[in-house]
CSV table of C-alpha atoms in Angstrom, one decimal:
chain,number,residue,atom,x,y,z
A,1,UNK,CA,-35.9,-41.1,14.1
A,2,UNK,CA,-35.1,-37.5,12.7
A,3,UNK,CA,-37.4,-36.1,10.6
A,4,UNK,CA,-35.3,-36.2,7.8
A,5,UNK,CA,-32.4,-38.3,6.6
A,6,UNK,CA,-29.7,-38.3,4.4
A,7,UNK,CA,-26.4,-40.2,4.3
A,8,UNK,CA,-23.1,-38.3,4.9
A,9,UNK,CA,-21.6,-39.8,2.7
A,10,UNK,CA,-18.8,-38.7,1.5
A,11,UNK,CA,-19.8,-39.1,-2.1
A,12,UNK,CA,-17.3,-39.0,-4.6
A,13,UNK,CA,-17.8,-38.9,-8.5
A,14,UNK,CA,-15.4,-37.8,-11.0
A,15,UNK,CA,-15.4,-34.7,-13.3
A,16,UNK,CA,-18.2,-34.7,-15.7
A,17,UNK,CA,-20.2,-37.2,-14.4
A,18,UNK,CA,-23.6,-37.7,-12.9
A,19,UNK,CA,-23.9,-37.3,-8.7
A,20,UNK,CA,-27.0,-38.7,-7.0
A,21,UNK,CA,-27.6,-37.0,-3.4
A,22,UNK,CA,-30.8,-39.0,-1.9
A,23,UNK,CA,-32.9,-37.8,1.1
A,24,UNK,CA,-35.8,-39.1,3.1
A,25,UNK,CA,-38.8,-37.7,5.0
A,26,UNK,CA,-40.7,-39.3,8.3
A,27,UNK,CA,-43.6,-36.3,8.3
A,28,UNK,CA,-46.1,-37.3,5.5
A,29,UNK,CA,-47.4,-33.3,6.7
A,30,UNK,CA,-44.0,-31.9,5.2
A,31,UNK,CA,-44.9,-30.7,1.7
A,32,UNK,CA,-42.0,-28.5,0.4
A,33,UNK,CA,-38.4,-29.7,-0.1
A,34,UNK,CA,-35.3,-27.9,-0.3
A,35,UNK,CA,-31.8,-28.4,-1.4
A,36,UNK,CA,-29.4,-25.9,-0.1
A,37,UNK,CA,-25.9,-26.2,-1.0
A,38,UNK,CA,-22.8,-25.5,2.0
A,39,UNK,CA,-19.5,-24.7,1.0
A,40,UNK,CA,-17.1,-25.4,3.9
A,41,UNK,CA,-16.9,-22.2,6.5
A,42,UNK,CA,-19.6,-20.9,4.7
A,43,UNK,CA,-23.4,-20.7,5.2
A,44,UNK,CA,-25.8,-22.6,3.3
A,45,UNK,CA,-27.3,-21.1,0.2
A,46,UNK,CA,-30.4,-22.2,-1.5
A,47,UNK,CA,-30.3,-24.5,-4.8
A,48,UNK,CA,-33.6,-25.3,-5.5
A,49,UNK,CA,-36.9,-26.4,-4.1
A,50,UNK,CA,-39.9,-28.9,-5.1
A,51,UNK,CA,-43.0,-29.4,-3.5
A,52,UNK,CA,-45.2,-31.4,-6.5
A,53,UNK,CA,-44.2,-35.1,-6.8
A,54,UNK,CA,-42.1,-35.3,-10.1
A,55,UNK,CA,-39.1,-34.1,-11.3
A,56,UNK,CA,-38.0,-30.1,-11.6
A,57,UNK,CA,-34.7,-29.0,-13.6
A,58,UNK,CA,-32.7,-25.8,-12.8
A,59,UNK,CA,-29.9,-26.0,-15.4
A,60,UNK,CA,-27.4,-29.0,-14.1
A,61,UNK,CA,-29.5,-29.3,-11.2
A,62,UNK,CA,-32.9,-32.0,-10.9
A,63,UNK,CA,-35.0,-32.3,-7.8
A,64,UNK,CA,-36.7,-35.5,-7.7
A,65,UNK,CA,-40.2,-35.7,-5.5
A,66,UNK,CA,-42.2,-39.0,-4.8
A,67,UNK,CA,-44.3,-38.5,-1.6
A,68,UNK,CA,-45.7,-42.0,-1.6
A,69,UNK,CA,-42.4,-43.1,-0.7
A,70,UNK,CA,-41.4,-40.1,0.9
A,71,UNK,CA,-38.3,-39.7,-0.9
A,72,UNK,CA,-36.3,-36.7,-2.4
A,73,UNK,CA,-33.6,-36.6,-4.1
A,74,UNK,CA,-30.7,-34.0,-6.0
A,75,UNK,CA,-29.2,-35.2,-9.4
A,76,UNK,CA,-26.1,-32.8,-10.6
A,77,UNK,CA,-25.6,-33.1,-14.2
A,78,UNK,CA,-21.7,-32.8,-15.4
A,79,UNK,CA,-20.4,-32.9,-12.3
A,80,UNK,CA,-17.9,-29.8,-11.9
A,81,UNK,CA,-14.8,-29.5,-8.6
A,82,UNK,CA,-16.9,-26.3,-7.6
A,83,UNK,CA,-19.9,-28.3,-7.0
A,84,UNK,CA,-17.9,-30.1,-3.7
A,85,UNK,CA,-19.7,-29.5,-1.0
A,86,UNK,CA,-21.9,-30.4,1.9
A,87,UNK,CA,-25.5,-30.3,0.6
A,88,UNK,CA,-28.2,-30.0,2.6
A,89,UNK,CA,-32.1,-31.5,2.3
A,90,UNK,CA,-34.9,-29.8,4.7
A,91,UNK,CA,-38.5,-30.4,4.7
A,92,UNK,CA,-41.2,-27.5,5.6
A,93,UNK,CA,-44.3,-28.1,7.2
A,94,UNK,CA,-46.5,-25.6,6.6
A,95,UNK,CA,-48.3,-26.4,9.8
A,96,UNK,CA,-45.9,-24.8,12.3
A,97,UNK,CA,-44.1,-23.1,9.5
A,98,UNK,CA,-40.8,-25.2,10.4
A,99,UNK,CA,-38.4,-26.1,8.3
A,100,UNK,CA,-35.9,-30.0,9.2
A,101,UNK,CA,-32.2,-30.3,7.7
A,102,UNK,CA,-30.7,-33.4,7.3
A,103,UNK,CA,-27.5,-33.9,8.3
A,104,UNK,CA,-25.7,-33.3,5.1
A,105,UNK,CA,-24.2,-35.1,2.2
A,106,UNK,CA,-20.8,-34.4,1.5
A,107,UNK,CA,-19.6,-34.2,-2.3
A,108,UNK,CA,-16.2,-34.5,-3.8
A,109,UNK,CA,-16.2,-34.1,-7.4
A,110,UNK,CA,-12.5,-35.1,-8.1
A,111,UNK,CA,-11.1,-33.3,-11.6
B,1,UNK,CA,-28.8,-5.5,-2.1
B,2,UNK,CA,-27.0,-6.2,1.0
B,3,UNK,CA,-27.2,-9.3,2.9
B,4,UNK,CA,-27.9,-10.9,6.0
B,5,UNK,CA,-25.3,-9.7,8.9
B,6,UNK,CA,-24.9,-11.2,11.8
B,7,UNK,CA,-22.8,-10.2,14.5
B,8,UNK,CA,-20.3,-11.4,16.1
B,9,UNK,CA,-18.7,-13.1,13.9
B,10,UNK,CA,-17.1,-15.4,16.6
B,11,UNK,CA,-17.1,-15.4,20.8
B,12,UNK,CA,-15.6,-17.6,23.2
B,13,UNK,CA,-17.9,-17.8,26.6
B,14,UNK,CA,-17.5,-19.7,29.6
B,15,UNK,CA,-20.3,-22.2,31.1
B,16,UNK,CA,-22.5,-20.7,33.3
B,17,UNK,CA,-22.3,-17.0,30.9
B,18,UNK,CA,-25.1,-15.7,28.6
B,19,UNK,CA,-24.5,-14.7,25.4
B,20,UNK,CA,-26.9,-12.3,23.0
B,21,UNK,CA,-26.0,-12.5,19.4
B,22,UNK,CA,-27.6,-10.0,16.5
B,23,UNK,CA,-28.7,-10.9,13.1
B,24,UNK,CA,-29.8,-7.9,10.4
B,25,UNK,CA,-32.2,-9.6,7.5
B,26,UNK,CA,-31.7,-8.5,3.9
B,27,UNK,CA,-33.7,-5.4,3.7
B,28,UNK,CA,-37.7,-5.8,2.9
B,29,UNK,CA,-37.5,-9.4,4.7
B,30,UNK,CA,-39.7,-9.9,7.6
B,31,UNK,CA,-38.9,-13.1,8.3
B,32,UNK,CA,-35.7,-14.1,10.6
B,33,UNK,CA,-35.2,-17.9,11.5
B,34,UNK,CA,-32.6,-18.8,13.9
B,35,UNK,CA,-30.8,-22.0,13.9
B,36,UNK,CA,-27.9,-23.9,15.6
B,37,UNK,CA,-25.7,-26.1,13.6
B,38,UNK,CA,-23.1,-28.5,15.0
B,39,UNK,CA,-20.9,-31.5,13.5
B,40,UNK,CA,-23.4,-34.5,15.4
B,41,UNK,CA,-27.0,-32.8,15.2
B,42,UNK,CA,-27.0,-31.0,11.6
B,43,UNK,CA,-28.9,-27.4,11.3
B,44,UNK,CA,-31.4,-27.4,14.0
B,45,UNK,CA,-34.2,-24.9,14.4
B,46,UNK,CA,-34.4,-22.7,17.0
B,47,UNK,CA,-37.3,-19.8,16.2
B,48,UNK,CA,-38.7,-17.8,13.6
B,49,UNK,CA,-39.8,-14.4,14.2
B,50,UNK,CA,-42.3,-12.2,12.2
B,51,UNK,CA,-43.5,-9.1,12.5
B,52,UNK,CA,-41.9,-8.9,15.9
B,53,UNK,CA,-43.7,-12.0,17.0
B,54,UNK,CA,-42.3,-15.6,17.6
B,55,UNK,CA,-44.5,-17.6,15.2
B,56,UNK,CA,-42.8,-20.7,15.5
B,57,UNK,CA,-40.4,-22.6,18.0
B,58,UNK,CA,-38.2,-25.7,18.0
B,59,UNK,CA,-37.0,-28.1,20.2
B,60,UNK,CA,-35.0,-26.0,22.8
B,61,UNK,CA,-34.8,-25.6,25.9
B,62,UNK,CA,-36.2,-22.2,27.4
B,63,UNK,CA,-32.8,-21.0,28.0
B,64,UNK,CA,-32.8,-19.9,24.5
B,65,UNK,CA,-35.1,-16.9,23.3
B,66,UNK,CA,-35.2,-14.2,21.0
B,67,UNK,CA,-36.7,-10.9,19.6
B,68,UNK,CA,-37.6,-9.1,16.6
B,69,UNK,CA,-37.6,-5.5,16.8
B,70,UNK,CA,-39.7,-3.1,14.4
B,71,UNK,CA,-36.6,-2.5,11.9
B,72,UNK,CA,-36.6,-6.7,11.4
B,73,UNK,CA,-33.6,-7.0,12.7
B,74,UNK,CA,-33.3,-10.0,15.5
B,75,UNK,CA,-31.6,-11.3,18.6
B,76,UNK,CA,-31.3,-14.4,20.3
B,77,UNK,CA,-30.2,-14.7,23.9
B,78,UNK,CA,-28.5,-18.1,25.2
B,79,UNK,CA,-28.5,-18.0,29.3
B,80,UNK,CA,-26.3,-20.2,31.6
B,81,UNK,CA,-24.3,-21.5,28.6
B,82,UNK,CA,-23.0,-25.2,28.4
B,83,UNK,CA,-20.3,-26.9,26.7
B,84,UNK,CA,-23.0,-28.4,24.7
B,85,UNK,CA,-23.8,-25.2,23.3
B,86,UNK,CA,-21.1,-25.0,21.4
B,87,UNK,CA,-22.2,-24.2,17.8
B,88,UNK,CA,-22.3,-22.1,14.7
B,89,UNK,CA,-25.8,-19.9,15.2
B,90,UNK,CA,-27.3,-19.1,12.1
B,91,UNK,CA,-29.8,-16.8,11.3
B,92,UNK,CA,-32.0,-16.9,7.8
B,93,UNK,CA,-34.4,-13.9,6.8
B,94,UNK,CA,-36.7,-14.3,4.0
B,95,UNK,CA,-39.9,-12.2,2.6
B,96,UNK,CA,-42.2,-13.7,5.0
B,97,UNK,CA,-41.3,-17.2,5.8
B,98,UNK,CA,-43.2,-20.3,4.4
B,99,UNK,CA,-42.0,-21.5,0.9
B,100,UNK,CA,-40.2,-18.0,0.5
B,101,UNK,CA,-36.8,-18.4,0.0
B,102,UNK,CA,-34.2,-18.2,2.6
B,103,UNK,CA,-31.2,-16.5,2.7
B,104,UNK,CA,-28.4,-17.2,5.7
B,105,UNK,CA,-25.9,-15.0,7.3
B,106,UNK,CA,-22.6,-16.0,8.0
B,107,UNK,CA,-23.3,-17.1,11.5
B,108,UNK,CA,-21.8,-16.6,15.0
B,109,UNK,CA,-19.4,-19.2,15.9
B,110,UNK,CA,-19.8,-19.6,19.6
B,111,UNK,CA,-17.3,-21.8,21.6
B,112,UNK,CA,-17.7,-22.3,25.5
B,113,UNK,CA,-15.3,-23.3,27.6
């Protein structure tokens, strides 16, 4: 089982509305989560990250926690063509200081 | 405030060759993270350096190493390359690691044939 999981989709959802990119954790010792967002031939870049169980809003972007069930997950508001892309969930445990991707989630917001 | 480099951009090796590829952080950074990303696997961790000392390793086998040197900047060193190792490298340098945000290079496309 790899640390953490994410399904590679691809996800498509049209213009405007709301896509749901999901992500789960095996390492109940992983406590911060990141999103990073990868743009084909290009290197990942950092959206946001959570690390309290709840929900955290960067403008279109919400990062959903719940360590019970060891789940994460990326809601984009107003789903825009730019925001197609691979996007990436990693968990750091701060024993060992080591970050785990998942796999990816591809996203094709079609206009 | 410039970015992270890495260098080369691409290289084409053959099995059996070793390979040492560079990364420059973002200036101030102290942390560099390597990491190896390919189609099947994802982005997989290879080391982090600090302070010129390897503070954390993943699961790689020992023909894969790397260095920091006083300036930050970073190297990693593939010997007796396989087809398998066939991969974008990425490096990621941040503040000083941990929840610190991390900002990649461009990567090192390595292909062997």
């Amino acid at each position: 089982q790899k640390e953490v999981e994410q399904n590679s989709g691809p996800l498509s959802v049209p213009e405007g509305a709301i896509a749901s990119l999901n992500c789960t954790y095996s390492d109940r010792g992983s406590q911060s989560f990141f999103w990073y967002r990868q743009y084909s031939g290009k290197s990942p870049e950092l959206i946001m990250f959570i690390y309290s169980n709840g929900d955290k809003e960067d403008g279109r972007f919400t990062a959903q926690l719940n360590k019970a069930s060891q789940y994460v997950s990326l809601l984009i508001r107003d789903s825009q063509p730019s925001d197609s892309a691979t996007y990436l969930c990693a968990a750091l445990r701060y024993t060992g200081n080591q970050f785990y991707f998942g796999t990816g989630t591809s996203l094709t917001v079609i206009p | 405030k410039a970015g992270v480099t890495q260098t080369p951009r691409y290289l084409i090796k053959t099995r059996g060759q070793q390979v040492t590829l560079s990364c420059s952080p973002i200036s101030g950074h102290r942390s560099v993270s390597w990491y190896q990303q390919t189609p099947g696997q994802g982005l997989q961790f290879l080391f982090e350096y600090f302070s010129e000392t390897q503070r954390n390793k993943g699961n790689f086998p020992g023909r894969f190493s790397g260095r920091q040197f006083s300036n930050s900047r970073s190297e990693m060193n593939v010997s007796t390359l396989e087809l398998g190792d066939s991969a974008l490298y990425l490096c990621a340098s941040s503040f000083q690691g941990g929840n610190n945000e991390q900002f990649f290079g461009p990567g090192t496309r390595l292909t062997v044939l």
